[in-house]
GROMACS .gro file of C-alpha atoms in nm:
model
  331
    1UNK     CA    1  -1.819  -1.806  -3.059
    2UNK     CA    2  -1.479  -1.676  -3.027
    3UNK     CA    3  -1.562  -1.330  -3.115
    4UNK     CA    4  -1.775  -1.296  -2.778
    5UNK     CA    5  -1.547  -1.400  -2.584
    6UNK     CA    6  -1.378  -1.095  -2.738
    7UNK     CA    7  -1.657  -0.901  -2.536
    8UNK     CA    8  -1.603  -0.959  -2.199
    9UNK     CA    9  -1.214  -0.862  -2.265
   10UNK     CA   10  -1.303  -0.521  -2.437
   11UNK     CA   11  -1.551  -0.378  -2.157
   12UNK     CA   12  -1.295  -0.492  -1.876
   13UNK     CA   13  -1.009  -0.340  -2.041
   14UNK     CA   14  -1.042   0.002  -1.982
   15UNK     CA   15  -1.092  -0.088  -1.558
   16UNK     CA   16  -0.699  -0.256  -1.613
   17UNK     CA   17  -0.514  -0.028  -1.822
   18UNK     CA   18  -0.188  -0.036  -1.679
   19UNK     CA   19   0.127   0.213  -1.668
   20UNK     CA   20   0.461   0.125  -1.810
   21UNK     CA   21   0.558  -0.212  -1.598
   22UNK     CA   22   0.815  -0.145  -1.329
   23UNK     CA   23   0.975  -0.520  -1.428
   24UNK     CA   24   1.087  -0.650  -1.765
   25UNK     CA   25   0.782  -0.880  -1.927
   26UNK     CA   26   0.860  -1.210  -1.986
   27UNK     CA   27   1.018  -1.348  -2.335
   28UNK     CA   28   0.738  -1.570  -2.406
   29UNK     CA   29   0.385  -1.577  -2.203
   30UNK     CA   30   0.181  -1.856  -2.074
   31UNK     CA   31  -0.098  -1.846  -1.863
   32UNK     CA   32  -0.010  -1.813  -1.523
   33UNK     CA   33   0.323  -1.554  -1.606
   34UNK     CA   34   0.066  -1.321  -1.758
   35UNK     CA   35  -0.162  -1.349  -1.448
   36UNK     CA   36   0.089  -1.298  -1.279
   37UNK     CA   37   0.267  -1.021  -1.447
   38UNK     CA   38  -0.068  -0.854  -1.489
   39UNK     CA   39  -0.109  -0.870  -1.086
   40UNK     CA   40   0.187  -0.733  -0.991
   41UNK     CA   41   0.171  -0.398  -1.231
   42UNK     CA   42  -0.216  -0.352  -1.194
   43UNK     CA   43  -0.299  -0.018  -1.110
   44UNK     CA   44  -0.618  -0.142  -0.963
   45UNK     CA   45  -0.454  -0.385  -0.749
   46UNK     CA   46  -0.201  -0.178  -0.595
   47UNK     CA   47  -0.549   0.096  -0.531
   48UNK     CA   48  -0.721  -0.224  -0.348
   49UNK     CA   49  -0.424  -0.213  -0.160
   50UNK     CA   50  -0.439   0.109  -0.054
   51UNK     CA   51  -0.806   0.115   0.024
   52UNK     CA   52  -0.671  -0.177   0.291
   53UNK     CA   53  -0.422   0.076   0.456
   54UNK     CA   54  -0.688   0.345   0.448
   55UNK     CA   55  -0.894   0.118   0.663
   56UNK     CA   56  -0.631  -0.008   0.920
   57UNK     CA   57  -0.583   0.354   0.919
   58UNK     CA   58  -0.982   0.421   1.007
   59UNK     CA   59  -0.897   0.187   1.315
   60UNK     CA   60  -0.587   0.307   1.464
   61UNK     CA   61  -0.833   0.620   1.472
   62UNK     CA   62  -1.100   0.445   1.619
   63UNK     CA   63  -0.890   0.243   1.869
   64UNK     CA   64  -0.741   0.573   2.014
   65UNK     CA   65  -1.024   0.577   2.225
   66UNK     CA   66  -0.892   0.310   2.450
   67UNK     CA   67  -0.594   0.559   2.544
   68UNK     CA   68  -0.643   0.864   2.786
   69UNK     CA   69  -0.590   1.209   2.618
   70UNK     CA   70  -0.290   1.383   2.760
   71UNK     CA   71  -0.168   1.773   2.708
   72UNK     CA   72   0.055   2.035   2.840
   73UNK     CA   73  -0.001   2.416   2.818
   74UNK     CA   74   0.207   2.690   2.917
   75UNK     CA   75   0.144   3.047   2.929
   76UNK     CA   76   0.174   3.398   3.071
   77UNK     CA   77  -0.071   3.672   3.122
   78UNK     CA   78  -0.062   4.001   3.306
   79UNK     CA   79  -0.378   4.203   3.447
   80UNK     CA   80  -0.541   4.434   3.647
   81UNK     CA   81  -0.881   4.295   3.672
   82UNK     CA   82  -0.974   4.202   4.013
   83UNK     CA   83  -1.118   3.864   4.044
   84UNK     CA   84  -0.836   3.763   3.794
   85UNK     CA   85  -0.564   3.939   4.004
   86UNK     CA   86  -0.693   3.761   4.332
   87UNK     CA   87  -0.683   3.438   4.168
   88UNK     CA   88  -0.325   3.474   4.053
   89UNK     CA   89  -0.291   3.582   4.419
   90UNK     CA   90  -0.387   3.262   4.591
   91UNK     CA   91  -0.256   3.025   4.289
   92UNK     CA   92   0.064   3.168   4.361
   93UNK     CA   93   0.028   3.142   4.742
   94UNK     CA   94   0.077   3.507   4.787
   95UNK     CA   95  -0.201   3.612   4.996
   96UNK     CA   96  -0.178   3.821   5.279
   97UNK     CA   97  -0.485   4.008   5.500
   98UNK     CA   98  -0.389   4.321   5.401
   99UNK     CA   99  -0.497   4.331   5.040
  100UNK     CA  100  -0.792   4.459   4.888
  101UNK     CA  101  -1.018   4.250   4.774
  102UNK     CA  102  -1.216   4.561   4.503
  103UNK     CA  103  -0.861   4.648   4.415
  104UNK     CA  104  -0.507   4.398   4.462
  105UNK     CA  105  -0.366   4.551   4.188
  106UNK     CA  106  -0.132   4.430   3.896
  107UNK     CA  107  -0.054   4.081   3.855
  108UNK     CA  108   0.108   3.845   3.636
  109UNK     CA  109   0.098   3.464   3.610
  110UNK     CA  110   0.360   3.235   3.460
  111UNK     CA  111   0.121   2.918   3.430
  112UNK     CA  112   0.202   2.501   3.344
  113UNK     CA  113  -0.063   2.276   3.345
  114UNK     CA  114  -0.049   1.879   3.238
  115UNK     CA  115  -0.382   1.743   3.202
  116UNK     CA  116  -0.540   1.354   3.122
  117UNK     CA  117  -0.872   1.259   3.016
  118UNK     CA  118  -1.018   0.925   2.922
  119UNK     CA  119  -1.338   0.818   2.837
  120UNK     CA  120  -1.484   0.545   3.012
  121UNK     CA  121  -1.827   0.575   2.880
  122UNK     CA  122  -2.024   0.671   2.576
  123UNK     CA  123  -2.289   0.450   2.485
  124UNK     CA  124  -2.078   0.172   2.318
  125UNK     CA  125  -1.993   0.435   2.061
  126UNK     CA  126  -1.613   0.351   2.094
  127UNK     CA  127  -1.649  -0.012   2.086
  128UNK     CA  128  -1.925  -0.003   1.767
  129UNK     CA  129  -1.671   0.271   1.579
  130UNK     CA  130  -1.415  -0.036   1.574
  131UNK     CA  131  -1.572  -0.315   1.528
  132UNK     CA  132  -1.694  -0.114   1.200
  133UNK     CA  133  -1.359  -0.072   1.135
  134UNK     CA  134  -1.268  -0.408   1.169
  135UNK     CA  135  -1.531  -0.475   0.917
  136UNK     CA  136  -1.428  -0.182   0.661
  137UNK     CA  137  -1.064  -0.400   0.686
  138UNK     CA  138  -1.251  -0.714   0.551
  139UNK     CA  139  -1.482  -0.558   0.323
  140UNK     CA  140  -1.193  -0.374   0.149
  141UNK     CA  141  -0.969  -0.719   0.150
  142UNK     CA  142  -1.255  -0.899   0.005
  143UNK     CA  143  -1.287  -0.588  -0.309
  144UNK     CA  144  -0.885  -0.697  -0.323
  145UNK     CA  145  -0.963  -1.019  -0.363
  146UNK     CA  146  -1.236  -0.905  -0.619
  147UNK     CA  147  -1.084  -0.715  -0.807
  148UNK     CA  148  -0.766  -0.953  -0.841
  149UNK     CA  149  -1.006  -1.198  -0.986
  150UNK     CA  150  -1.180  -1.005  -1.252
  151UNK     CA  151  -0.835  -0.972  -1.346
  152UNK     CA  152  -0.718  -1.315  -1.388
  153UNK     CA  153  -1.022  -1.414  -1.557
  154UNK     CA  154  -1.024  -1.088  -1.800
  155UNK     CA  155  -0.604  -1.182  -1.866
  156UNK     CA  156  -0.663  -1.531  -1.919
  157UNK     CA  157  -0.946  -1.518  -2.163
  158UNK     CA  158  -0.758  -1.265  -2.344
  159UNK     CA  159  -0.480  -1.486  -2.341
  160UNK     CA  160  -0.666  -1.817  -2.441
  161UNK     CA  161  -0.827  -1.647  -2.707
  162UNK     CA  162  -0.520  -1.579  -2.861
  163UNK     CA  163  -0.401  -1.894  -2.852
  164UNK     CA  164  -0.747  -2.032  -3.014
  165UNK     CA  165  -0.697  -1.723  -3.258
  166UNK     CA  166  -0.322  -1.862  -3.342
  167UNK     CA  167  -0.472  -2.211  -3.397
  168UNK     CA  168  -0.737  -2.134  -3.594
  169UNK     CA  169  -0.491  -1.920  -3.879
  170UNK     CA  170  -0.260  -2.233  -3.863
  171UNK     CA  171  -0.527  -2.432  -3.940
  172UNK     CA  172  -0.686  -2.209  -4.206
  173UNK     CA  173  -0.321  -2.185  -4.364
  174UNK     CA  174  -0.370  -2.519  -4.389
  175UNK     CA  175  -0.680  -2.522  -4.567
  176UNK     CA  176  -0.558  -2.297  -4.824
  177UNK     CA  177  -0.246  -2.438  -4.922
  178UNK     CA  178  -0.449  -2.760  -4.975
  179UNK     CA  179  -0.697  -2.560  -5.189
  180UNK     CA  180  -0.417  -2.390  -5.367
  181UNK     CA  181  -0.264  -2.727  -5.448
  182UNK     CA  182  -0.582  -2.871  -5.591
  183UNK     CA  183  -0.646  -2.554  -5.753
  184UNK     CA  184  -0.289  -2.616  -5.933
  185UNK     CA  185  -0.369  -2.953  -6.041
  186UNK     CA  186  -0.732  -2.898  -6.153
  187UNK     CA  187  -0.619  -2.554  -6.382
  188UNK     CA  188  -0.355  -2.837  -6.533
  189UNK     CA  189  -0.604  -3.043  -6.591
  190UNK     CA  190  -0.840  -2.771  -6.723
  191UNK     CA  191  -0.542  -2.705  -6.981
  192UNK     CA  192  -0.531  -3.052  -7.127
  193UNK     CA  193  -0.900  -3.049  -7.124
  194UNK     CA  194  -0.948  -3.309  -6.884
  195UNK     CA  195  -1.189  -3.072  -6.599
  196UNK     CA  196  -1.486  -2.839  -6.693
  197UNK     CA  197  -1.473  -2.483  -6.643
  198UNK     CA  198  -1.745  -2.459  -6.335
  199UNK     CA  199  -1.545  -2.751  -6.158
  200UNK     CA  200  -1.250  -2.483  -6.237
  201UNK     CA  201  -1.483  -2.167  -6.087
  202UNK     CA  202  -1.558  -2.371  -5.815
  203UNK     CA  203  -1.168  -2.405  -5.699
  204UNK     CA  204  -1.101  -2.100  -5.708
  205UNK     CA  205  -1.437  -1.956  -5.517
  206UNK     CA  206  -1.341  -2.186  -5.235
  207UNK     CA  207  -1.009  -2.093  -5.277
  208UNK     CA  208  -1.107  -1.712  -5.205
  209UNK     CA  209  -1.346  -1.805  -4.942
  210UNK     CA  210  -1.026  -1.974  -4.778
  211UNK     CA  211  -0.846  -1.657  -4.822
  212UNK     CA  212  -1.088  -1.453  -4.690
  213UNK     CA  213  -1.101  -1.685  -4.331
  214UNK     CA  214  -0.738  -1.645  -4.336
  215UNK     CA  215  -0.775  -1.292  -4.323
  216UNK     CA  216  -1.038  -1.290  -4.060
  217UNK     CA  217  -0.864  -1.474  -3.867
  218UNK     CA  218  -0.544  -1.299  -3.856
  219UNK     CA  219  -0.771  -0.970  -3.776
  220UNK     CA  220  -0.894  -1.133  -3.486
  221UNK     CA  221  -0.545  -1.226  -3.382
  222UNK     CA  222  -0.443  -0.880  -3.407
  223UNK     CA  223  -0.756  -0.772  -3.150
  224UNK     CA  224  -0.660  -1.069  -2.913
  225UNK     CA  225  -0.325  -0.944  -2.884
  226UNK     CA  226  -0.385  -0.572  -2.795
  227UNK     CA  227  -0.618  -0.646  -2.558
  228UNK     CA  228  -0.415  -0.873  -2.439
  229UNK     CA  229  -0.099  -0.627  -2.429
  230UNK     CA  230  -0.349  -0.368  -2.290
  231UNK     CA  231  -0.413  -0.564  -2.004
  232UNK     CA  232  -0.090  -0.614  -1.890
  233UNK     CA  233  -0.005  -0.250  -1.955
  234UNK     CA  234   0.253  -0.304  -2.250
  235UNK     CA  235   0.310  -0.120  -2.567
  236UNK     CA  236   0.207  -0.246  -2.888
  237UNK     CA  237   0.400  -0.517  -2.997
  238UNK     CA  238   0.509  -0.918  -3.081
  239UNK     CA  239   0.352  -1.144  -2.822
  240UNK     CA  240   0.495  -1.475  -2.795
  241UNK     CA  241   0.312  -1.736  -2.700
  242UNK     CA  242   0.491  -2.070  -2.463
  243UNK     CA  243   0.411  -2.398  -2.687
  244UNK     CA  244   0.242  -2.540  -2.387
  245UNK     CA  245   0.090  -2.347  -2.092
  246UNK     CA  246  -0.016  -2.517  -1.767
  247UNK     CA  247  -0.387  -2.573  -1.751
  248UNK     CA  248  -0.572  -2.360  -1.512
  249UNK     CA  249  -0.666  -2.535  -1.166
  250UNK     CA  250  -1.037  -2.594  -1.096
  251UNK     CA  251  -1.116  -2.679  -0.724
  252UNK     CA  252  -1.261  -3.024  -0.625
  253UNK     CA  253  -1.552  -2.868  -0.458
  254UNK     CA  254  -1.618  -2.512  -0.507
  255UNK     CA  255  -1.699  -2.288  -0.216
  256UNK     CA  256  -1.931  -2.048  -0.327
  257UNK     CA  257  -1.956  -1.878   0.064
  258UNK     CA  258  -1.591  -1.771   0.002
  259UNK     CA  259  -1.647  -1.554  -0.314
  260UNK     CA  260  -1.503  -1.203  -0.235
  261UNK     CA  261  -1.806  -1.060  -0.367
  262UNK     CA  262  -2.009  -1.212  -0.096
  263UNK     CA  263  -1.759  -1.159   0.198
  264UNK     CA  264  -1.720  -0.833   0.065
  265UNK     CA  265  -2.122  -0.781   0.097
  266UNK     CA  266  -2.144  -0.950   0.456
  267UNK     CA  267  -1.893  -0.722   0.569
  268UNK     CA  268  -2.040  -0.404   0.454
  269UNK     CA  269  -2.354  -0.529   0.628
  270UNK     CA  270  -2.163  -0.574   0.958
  271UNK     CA  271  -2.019  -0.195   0.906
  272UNK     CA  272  -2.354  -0.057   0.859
  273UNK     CA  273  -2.473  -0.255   1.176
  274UNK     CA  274  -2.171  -0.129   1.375
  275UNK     CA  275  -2.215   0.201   1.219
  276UNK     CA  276  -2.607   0.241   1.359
  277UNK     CA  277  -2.509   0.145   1.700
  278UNK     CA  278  -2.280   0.391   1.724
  279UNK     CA  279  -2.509   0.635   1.631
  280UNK     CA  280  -2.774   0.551   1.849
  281UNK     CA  281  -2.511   0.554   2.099
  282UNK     CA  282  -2.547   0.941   2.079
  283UNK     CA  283  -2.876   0.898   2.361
  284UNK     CA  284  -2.698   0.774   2.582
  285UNK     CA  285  -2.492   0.953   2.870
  286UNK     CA  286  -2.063   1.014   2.845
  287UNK     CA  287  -1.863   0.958   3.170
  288UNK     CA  288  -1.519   1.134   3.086
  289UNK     CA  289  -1.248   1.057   3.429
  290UNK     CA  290  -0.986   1.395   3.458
  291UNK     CA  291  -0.694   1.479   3.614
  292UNK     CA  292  -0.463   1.800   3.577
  293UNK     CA  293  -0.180   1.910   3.753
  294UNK     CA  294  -0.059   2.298   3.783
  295UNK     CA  295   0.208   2.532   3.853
  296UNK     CA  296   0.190   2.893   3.852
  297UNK     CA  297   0.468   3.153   3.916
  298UNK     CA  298   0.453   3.548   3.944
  299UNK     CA  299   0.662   3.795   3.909
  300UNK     CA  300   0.470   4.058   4.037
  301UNK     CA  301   0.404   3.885   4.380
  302UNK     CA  302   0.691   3.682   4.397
  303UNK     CA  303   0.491   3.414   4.489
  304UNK     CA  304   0.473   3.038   4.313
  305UNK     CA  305   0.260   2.711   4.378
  306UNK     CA  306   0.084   2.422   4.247
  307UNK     CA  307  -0.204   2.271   4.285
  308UNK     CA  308  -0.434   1.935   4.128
  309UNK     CA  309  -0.801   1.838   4.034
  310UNK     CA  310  -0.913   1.493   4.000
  311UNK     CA  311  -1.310   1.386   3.931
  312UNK     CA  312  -1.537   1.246   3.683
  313UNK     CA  313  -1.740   1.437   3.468
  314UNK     CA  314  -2.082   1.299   3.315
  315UNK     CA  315  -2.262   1.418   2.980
  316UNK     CA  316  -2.618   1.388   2.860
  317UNK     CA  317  -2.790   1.536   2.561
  318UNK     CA  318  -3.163   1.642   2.670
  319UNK     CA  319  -3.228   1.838   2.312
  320UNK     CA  320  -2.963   1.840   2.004
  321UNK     CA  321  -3.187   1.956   1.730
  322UNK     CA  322  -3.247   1.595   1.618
  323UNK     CA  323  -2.876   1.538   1.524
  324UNK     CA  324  -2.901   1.167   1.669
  325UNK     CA  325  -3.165   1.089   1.495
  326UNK     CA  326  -3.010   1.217   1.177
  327UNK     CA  327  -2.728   1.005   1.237
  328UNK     CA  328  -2.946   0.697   1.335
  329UNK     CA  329  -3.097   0.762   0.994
  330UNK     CA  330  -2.806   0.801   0.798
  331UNK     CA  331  -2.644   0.494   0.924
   0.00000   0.00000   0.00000
């Protein structure tokens, strides 16, 4: 029975090979140091981790839609083309009745502009991109949580089976220095012609049957121990086991609703629902509010003013090539 337990360890192991721990290990291990050791310098722990940032990240995205949009531009042109020329012209509050419209001439145009946008309708595709955010947060805590529990459990039973491992050679030791002693007293008794040969043969089979566990035994110790030192990202080496470790803490009534692998599932399924709203958000109308402010200068003309634009601006798709429904699909 203790060699399958072996099983579970060995296919886990390669998902917690560790790198070279940033903090000295322990003297001697029990239990809950080597859980906790193992947490600490996990490699997959630390990438649950920064799947969590990744997400808050996907929602500081998505949550920049409740903020208007605000830019600046500056720049300078020259030209001789009319209808440009005559808008430069009355930007710059340099008209006068005696220029030609066909032909004002040469202008130039020093030009500032501050502009604001913000969206204060799209179909619910703001609010739907969060809340699957939101969602992405707790589904990628819950995998934390997951994956931080296939680790205990895989650096526990590692850790338990080398203790059983340990037991079972002292006990075997045991064995065959009891065999080895009656062995001793039946050969002297064999001698003085007291014990018949096959009692003799018998001894000594049992005596290399007992040697043989031993060695099994220690094998398995051997195993128990580098998977063991595996898991917690150490080098081959001594492993030195506390004489008593703290038994591990079963809860009174389980909660089986509170398994990361489930909250981990219901919030994927609450992404995915966010995640088709949003697209079928795409058939409905955008109302975007603007604002822009700007300042133009020439040179040519000598002339400068400013001017503003304020209004709403509303969106609607009649035709995109089915892209919404692609999305609608996808999601």
């Amino acid at each position: 029975m203790s060699r399958w337990l072996l099983l579970p360890a060995l296919l886990l192991a390669p998902f917690f090979t560790l790198r070279a721990a940033e903090l000295p290990p322990p003297q001697t291990w029990d239990a809950p140091s080597a859980v906790a050791y193992a947490l600490r310098n996990s490699p997959d722990s630390r990438i649950a981790a920064a799947r969590i940032g990744e997400a808050e990240a996907m929602l500081r995205q998505a949550g920049a839609a409740d903020y208007p949009r605000l830019s600046l531009a500056a720049g300078y042109t020259q030209t001789d083309n009319p209808m440009y020329s005559f808008g430069n012209i009355l930007n710059q509050g340099a008209f006068t009745p005696s220029i030609d419209f066909n032909d004002p001439g040469r202008t130039d145009n020093l030009n500032l502009t501050a502009s604001a946008r913000y969206r204060l309708y799209n179909g619910g595709r703001d609010q739907a991109r969060q809340q699957a955010a939101r969602e992405g947060i707790k589904a990628a805590q819950a995998a934390e949580g997951e994956v931080r529990q296939q680790l205990e459990q895989a650096v526990f039973r590692a850790y338990q089976h080398m203790v059983d491992t340990r037991r079972l050679i002292a006990a075997r030791e045991k064995t065959l220095e009891a065999i080895r002693s009656s062995l001793a007293v039946a050969r002297a008794r064999f001698n003085a012609g007291d014990l018949l040969r096959v009692d003799l043969l018998n001894l000594e089979v049992q005596e290399s049957q007992a040697r043989e566990n031993l060695i099994q035994a220690q094998h398995d110790d051997q195993l128990a121990r580098r998977i063991f030192l595996r898991l917690l990202g150490l080098p081959e080496g001594e492993v030195v086991l506390a004489s008593e470790s703290p038994a591990p803490v079963v809860p009174d009534q389980p909660d089986i609703s509170r398994r990361p692998e489930l909250e981990r599932i219901e919030a994927e399924l609450a992404a995915a629902t966010a995640q088709v709203r949003e697209a079928r958000g795409g058939y409905l109308p955008t109302v975007d509010g603007v604002a822009s402010y700007q300042f133009d200068q020439g040179g040519e003309t000598g002339g400068e003013g400013d001017s503003w634009l304020a209004g709403l601006q509303v969106s609607f798709n009649l035709f995109d090539g089915h892209l919404t429904a692609g999305r609608v699909a996808q999601a």
